[in-house]
XYZ file of C-alpha atoms in Angstrom:
559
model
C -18.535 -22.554 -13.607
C -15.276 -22.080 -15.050
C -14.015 -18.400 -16.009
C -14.887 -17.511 -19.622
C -11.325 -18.145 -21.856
C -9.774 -14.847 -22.681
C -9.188 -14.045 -26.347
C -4.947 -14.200 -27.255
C -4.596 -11.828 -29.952
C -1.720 -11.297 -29.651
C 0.533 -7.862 -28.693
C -1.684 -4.582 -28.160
C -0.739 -1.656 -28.090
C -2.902 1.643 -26.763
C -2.985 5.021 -27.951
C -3.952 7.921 -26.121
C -5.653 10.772 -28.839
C -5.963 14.068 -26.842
C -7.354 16.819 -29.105
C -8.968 20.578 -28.797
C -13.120 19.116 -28.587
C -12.634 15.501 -27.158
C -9.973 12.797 -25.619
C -10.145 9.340 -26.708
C -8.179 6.438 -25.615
C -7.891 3.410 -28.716
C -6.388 -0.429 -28.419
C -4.883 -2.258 -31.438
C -3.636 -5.120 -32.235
C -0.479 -4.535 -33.366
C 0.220 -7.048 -35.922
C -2.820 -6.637 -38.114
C -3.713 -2.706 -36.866
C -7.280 -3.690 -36.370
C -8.533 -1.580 -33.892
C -10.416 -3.564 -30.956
C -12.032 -1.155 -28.453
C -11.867 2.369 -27.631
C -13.755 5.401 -25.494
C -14.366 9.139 -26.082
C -15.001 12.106 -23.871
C -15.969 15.763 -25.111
C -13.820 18.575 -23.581
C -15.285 21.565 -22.337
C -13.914 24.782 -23.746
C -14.432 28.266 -21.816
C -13.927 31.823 -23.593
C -13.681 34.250 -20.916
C -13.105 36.818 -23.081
C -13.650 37.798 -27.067
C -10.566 35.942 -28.588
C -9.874 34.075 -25.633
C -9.586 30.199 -25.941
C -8.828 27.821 -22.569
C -9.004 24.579 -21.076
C -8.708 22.932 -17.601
C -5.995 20.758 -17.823
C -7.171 18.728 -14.762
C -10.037 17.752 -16.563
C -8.544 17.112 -19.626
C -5.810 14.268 -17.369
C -9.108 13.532 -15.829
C -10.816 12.475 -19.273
C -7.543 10.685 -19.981
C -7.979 8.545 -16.952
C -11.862 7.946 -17.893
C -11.299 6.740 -21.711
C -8.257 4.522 -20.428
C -10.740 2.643 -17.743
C -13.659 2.700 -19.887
C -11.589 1.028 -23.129
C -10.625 -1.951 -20.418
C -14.141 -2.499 -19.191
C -14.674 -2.580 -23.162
C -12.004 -4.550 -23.692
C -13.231 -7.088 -20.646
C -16.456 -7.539 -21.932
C -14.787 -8.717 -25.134
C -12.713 -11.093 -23.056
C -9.676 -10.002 -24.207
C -6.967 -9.925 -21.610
C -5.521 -6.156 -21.105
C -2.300 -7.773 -19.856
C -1.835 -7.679 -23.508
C -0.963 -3.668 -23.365
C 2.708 -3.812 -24.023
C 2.778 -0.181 -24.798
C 0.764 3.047 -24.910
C 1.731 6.441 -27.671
C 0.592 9.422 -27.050
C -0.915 11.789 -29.977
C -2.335 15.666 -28.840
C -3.696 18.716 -29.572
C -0.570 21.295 -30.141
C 0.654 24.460 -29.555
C -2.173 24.370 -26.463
C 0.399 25.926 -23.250
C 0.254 24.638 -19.584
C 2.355 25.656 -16.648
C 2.264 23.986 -14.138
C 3.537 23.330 -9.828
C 6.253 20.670 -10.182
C 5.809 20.481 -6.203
C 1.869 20.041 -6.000
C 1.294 18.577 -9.522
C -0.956 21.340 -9.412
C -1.584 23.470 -12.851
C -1.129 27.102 -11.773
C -3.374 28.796 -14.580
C -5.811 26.883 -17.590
C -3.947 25.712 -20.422
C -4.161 28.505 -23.593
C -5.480 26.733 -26.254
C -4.068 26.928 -29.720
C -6.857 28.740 -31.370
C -6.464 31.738 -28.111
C -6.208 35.054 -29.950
C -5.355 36.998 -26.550
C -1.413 37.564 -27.512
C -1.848 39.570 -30.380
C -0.303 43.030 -28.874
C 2.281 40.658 -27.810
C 2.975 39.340 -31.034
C 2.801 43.158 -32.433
C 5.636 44.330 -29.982
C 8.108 41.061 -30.557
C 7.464 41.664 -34.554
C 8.885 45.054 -34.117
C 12.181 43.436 -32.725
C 13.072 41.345 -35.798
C 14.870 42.805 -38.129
C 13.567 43.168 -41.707
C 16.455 41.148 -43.539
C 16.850 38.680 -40.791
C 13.941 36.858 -39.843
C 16.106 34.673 -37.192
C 12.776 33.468 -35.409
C 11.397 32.116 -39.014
C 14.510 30.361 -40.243
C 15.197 28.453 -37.063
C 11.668 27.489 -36.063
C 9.864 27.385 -40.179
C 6.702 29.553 -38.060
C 5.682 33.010 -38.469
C 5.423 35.382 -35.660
C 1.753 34.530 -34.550
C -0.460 33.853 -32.024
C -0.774 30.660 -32.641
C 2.599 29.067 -31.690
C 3.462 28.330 -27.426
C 6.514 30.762 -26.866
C 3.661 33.741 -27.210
C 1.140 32.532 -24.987
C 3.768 31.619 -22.499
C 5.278 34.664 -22.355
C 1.772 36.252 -21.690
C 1.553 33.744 -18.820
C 4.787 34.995 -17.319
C 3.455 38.633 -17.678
C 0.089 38.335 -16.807
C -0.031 35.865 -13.973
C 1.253 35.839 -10.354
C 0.863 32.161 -9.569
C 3.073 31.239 -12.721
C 5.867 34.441 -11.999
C 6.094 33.357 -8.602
C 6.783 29.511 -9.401
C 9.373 30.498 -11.865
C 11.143 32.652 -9.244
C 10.940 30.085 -6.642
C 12.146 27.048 -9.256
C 8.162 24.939 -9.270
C 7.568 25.683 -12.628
C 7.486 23.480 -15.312
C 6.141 24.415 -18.766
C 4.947 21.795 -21.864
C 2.110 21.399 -24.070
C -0.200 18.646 -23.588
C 1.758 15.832 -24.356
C 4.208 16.824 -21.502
C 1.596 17.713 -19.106
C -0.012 13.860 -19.747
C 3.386 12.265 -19.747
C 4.680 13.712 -16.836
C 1.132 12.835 -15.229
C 0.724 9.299 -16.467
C 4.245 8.280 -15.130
C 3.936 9.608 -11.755
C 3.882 13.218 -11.646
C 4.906 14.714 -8.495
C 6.130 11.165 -7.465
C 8.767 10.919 -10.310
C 6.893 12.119 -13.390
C 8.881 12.336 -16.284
C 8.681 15.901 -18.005
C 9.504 15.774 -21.613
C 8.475 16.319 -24.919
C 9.228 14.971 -28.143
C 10.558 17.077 -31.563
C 7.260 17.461 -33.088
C 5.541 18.868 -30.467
C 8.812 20.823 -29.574
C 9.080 22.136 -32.909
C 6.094 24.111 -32.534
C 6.506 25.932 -29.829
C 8.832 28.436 -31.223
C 11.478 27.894 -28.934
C 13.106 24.761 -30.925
C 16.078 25.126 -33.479
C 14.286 22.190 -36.105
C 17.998 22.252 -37.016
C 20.182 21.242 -34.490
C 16.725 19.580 -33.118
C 17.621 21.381 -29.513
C 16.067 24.254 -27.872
C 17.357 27.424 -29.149
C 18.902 30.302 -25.923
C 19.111 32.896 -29.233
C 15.106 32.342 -29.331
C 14.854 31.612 -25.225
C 16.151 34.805 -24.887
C 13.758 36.761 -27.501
C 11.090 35.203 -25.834
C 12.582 35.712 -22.256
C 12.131 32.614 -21.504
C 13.754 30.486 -18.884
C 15.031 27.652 -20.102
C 14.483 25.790 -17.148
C 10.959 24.959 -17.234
C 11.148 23.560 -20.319
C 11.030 19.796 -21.176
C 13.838 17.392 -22.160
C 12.846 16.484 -25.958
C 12.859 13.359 -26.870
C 12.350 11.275 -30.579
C 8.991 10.476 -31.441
C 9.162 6.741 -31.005
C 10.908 5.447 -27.391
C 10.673 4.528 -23.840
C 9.854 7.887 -22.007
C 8.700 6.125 -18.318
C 6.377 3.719 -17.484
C 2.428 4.063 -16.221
C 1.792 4.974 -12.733
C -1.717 4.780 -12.003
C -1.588 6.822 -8.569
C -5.069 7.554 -9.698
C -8.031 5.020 -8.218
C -8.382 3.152 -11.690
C -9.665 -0.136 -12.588
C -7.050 -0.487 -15.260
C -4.784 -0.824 -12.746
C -3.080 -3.473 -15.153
C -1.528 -1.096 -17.244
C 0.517 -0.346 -14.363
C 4.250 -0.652 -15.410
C 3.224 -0.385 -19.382
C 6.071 1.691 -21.261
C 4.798 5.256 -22.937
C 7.099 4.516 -25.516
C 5.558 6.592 -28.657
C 4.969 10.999 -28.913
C 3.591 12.796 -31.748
C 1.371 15.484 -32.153
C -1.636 15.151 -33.493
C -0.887 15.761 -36.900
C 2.369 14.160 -37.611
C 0.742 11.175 -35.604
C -1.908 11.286 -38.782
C 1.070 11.563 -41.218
C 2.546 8.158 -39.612
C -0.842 6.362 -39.547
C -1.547 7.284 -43.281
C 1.882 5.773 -43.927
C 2.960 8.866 -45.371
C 6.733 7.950 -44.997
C 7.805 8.652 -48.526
C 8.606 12.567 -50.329
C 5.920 14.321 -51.586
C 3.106 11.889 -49.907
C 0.663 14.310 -48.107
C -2.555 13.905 -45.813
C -5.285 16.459 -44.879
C -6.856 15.705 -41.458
C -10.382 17.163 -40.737
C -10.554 18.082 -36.975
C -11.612 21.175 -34.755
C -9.264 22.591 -37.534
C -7.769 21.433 -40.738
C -4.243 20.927 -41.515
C -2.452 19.311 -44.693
C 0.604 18.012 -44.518
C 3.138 16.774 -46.859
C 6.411 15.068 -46.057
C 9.777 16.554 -47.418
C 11.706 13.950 -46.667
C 15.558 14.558 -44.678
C 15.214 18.419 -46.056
C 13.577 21.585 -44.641
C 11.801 23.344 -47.305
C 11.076 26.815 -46.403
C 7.506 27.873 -48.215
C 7.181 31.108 -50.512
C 3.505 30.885 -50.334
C 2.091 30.856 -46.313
C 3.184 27.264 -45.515
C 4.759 26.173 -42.103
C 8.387 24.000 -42.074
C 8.015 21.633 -39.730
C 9.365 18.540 -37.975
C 6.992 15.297 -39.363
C 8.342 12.521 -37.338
C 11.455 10.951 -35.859
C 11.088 7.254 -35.020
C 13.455 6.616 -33.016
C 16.709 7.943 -31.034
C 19.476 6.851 -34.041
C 16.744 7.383 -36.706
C 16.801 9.909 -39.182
C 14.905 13.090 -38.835
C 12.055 13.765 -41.388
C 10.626 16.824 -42.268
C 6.912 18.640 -43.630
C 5.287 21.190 -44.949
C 2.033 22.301 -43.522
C -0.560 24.079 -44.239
C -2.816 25.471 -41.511
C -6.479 26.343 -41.191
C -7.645 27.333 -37.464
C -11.757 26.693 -38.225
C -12.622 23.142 -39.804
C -14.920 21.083 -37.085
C -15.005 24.247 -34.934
C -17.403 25.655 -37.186
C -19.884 22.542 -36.970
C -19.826 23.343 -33.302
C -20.105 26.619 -33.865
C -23.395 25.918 -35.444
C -25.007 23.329 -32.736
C -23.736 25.603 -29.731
C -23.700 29.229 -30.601
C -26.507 29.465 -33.303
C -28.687 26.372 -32.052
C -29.334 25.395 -35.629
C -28.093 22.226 -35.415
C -28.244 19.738 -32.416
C -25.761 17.459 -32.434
C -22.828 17.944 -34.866
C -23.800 14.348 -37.516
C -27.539 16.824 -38.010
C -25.341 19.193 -40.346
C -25.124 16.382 -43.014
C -29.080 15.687 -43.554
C -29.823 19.693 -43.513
C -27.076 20.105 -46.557
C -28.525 17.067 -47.926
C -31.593 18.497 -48.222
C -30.830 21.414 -50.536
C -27.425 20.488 -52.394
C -26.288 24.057 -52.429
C -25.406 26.994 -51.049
C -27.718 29.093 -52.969
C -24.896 31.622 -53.363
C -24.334 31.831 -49.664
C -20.773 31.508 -48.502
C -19.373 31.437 -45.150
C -15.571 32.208 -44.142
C -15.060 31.145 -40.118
C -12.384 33.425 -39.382
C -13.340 33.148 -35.932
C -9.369 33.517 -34.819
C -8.139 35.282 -37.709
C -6.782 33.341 -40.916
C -4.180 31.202 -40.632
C -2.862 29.204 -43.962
C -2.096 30.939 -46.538
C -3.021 34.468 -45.314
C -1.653 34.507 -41.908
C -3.999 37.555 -41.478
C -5.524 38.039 -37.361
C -7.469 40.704 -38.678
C -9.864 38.854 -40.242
C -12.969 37.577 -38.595
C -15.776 35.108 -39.715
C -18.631 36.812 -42.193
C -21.395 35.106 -43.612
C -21.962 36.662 -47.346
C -24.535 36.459 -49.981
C -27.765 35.943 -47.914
C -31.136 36.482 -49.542
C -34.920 36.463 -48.421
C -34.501 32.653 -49.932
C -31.612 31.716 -47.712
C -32.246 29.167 -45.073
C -30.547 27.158 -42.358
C -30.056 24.424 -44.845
C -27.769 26.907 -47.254
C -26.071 28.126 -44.275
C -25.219 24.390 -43.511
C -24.061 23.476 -46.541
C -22.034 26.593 -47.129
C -20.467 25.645 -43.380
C -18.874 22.765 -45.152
C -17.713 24.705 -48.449
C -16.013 26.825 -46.580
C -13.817 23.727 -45.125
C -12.888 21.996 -48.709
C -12.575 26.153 -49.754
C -9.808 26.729 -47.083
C -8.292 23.151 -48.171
C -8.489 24.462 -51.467
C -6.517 27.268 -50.674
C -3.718 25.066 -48.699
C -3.288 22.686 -51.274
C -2.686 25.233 -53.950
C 0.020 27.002 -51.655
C 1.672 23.464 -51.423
C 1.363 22.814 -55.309
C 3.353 25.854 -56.081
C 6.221 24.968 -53.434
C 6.434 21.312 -54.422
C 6.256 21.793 -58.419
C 4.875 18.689 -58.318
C 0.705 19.072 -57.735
C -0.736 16.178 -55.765
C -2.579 13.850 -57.826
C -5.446 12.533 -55.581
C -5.486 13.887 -51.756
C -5.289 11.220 -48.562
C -7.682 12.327 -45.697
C -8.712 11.309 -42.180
C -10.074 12.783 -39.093
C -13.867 12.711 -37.453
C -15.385 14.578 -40.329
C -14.166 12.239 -42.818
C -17.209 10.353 -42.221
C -19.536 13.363 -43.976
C -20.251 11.658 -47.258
C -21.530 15.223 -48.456
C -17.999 17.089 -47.343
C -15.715 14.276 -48.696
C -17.378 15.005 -51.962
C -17.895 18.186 -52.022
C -14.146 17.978 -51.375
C -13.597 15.750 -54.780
C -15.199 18.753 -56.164
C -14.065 21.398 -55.381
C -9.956 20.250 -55.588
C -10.974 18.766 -58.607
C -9.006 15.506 -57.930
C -10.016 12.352 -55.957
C -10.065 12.053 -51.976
C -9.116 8.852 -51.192
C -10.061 8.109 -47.643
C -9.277 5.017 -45.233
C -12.115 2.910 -44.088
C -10.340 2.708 -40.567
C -10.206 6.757 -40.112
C -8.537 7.080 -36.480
C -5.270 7.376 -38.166
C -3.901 9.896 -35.563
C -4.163 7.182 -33.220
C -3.193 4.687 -35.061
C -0.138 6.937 -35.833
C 0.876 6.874 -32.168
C -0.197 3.514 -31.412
C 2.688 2.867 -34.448
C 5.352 5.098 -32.585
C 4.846 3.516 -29.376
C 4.904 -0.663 -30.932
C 8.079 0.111 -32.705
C 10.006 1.735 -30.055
C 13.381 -0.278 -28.681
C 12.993 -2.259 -26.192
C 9.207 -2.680 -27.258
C 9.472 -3.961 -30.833
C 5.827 -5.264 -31.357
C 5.299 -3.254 -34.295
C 7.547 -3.291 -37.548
C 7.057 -0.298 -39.385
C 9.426 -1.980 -42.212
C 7.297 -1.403 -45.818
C 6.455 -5.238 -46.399
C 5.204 -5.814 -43.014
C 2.768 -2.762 -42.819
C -0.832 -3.577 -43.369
C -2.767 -2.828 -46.458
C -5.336 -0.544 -45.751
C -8.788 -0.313 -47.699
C -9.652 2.644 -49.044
C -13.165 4.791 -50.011
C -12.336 6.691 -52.877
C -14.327 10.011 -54.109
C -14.276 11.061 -57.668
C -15.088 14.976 -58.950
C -18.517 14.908 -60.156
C -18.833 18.563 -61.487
C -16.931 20.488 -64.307
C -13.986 22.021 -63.768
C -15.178 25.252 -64.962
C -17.896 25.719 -62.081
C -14.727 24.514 -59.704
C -13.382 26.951 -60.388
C -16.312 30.010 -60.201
C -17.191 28.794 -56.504
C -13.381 28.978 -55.550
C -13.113 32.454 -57.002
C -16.086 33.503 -55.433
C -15.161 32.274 -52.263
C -11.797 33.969 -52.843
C -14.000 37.543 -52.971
C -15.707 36.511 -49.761
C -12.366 35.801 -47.995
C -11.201 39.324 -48.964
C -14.345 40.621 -47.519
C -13.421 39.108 -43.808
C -10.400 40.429 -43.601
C -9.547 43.969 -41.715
C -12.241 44.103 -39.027
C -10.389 44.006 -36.603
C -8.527 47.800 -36.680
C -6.812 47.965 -33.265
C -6.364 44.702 -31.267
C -4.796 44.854 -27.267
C -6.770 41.553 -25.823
C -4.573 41.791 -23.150
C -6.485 45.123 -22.093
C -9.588 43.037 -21.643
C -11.968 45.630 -22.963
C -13.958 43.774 -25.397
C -15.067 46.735 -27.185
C -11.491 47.756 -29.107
C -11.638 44.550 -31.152
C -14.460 45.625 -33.381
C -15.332 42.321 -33.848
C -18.781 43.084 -34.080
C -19.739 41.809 -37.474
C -19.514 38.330 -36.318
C -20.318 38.418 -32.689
C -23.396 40.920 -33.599
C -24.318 41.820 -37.040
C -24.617 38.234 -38.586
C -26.778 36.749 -35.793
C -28.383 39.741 -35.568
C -29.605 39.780 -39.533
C -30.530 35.975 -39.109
C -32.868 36.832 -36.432
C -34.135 39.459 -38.037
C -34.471 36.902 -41.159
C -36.151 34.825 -39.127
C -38.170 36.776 -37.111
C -39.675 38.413 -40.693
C -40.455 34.728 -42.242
C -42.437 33.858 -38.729
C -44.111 37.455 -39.218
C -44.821 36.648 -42.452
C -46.215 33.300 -42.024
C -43.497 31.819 -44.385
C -42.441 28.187 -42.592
């Protein structure tokens, strides 16, 4: 019998979408940016200390590999040809730090994830170094001093760890957040790997002049950090090398494909909400939440918390663009939080029929300040505190008050940007896996108190770098010229309370933030010792009062 005719649709192009809680690899069809097929792996995530967040790179290159072969059996069993591939983008989780053996291919500690709170003494004693009226780290990178950013947690690597010292001495190392470590994996790694970056991943790192666009030696040298395990950075949209599948994969026809598009994971939203004009913004809802808006060819430093950073640049001759961004560490995390530490949920969709169920907080509110506050506080002394808990308080209000606190700390972003702008957005573009909560996009509507207009196609960070990659010379299956870009349909959410209560749940979630903030007294992670970080209120005396909540309603014979 002959073969079954395989589908022509045309150019494809893949993206890979590496974030904090899962990898997924997507295929689209470039000219209409439907997307066809695509697979998704959880990551593991190990805290071997309070404060301390880390992954094993190996598996996340390993998940990589799974998703790619996985989309192409997919893909196969919808008979369409993955000779098609003519390009794949990359789009990841940033700020997250690897080092690894350039010799071996071998990473020589776990990658420190974004959220890691471990180099706050080290963030203490660089702060003390920067003069008062010259902020030099601030106006040549847009970040604050925090424990957030790469330069920190490398420089904690250098101190803390032999393996990575002793490869810097003897010239192995090579440093890069997880786009490089893919990159440099996926095009051959110790075989010829490419190690490189490109300026939106570079430009939060802390080490990157978003001026010149170049690594900065007046910042290296702050840092002490050598600047030559760092990668070559690159525009967001071009040929970096081609895919070397050295691994034993059954998508062994992607062999030779350019990876010819690089964006983190939040610019790569920006691009695939089409965000390419001034003053259009996007909020993505992932492990955390960030809102961007682009400022066009200008940096615009914020007075009110916001980061300056580098949005996109498509290409090696095109211009730069620029954003402001507003950060918030907990947003998805805290849904997790739920189904792994407190058990109350069991799997993460649950937490939308138990808010469902009672339509309110009941005056509970929640604040996951589980690394500190980022956006617009930038306070690490804060930890998470659940407030305003009666006898009547149940799962269900805990649940709902879980999502609050995500459109709350939105709330809180979007008002920082207003100010800067002048020009307050009139309805608010989202995307991201929680998008699909019908309950949190409206409780969003709500409490902003202007529409959320959200695409019915939501993996716009992939689509983003799917975008980058189509469009890069010497690729050109993707215009990204206005005319040519498909029109997207959109579910639109209207405010459906008065603006008057708005407003009394913001302020009251405004006392509750207060509340959170200062626990944490005297912080040296680094030490180990678990008990200086008086982080007990959340670790201990929350859980603690729900069992005790709990344990009284069993007593008690209340269900």
């Amino acid at each position: 019998m002959a073969a079954a005719k395989k589908a022509v649709l045309g150019p494809l192009v893949g993206a890979v979408d590496q974030g904090t809680s899962s990898t997924r690899f997507l295929v689209f069809n470039s000219k209409t940016a439907e997307l066809l097929s695509h697979h998704q792996v959880e990551i593991k995530q190990e805290f071997p200390r309070e404060g301390w967040v880390e992954q094993d790179p190996k598996e996340i290159l390993q998940s990589v590999y799974e998703c790619i072969e996985k989309t192409c059996e997919k893909l196969g069993q919808l008979n369409i040809d993955i000779s098609n591939i003519k390009a794949i983008g990359v789009s990841n989780q940033r700020e997250t730090t690897v080092v690894w053996d350039k010799l071996t291919g071998e990473p020589l500690y776990n990658a420190l994830v974004w959220l890691d709170l471990r180099t706050q003494s080290t963030v203490e004693n660089l702060s003390k170094r920067i003069p008062g009226n010259n902020n030099f780290v601030k106006s040549k990178t847009g970040l604050p001093l925090s424990t957030y950013f790469s330069a920190v947690k490398l420089r904690w690597l250098l101190d803390n760890v032999r393996k990575v010292q002793k490869a810097v001495e003897e010239n192995r190392a090579l440093f890069g957040t997880i786009d490089s470590w893919l990159i440099w994996s996926l095009t051959g790694g110790v075989n010829g790997g490419v190690h490189c970056t490109d300026v939106t991943n570079a430009s939060r790192t802390m080490l990157f002049n978003i001026h010149s666009l170049e690594w900065d030696k007046e910042l290296c040298e702050f840092f002490e950090i050598p600047m030559e395990i760092l990668p070559n950075v690159r525009s967001s949209s071009e040929i970096y090398g081609l895919m070397k599948i050295s691994h034993s994969l059954k998508a062994g026809a992607l062999e030779g494909v350019p990876i010819s598009g690089c964006l983190g994971d939040q610019s790569a939203a920006l691009v695939g909400q089409m965000c390419f004009q001034d003053g259009q913004a996007k909020n993505t809802y992932g492990t955390g939440c960030f809102l961007l808006c682009n400022t066009g060819h200008k940096c615009v430093f914020s007075e009110h918390g916001l980061l300056t950073t580098v949005a996109y640049k498509l290409g090696r001759d095109k211009p730069v663009y620029y954003a402001l961004e507003g950060s918030v560490a907990i947003a998805g995390a805290v849904i997790r939080w739920l189904r792994d530490n407190l058990g109350i949920i069991k799997s993460s969709e649950e937490i939308e029929k138990l808010a469902k169920e009672v339509g309110t907080s009941y005056g509970c509110y929640f604040v996951p300040a589980f690394s500190g506050l980022y956006a617009p506080y930038w306070e690490p002394s804060a930890r998470g505190i659940i407030c305003g808990l009666t006898q009547f308080t149940n799962k269900c209000h805990i649940a709902f008050a879980a999502l609050e606190a995500v459109c709350f700390q939105t709330r809180e972003i979007l008002d920082a940007m207003n100010r800067d702008c002048g020009i307050p957005l009139s309805h608010l573009q989202v995307d991201g896996g929680m998008t699909s909560n019908k309950i949190l996009m409206q409780l969003q509507a709500d409490i902003l108190y202007i529409p959320v207009v959200k695409p019915s196609m939501p993996e716009t960070t992939a689509l983003g770098a799917a975008m980058a990659a189509g469009a890069a010379e010497g690729v050109g299956v993707w215009s990204l010229e206005p005319e040519d870009l498909s029109a997207v349909t959109m579910e639109r959410f209207e405010p459906q309370i008065n603006a008057e209560e708005s407003e009394i749940r913001y302020s009251t979630w405004k006392k509750a933030v207060m509340k959170s903030i200062g626990w944490v007294t005297t912080q040296s992670p680094e030490s180990g010792d678990p008990s200086i970080f008086c982080s007990l209120p959340l670790g201990f005396f929350i859980v603690s009062s729900m069992v005790m909540f709990i344990g009284a309603r069993y007593i008690s014979g209340i269900p």
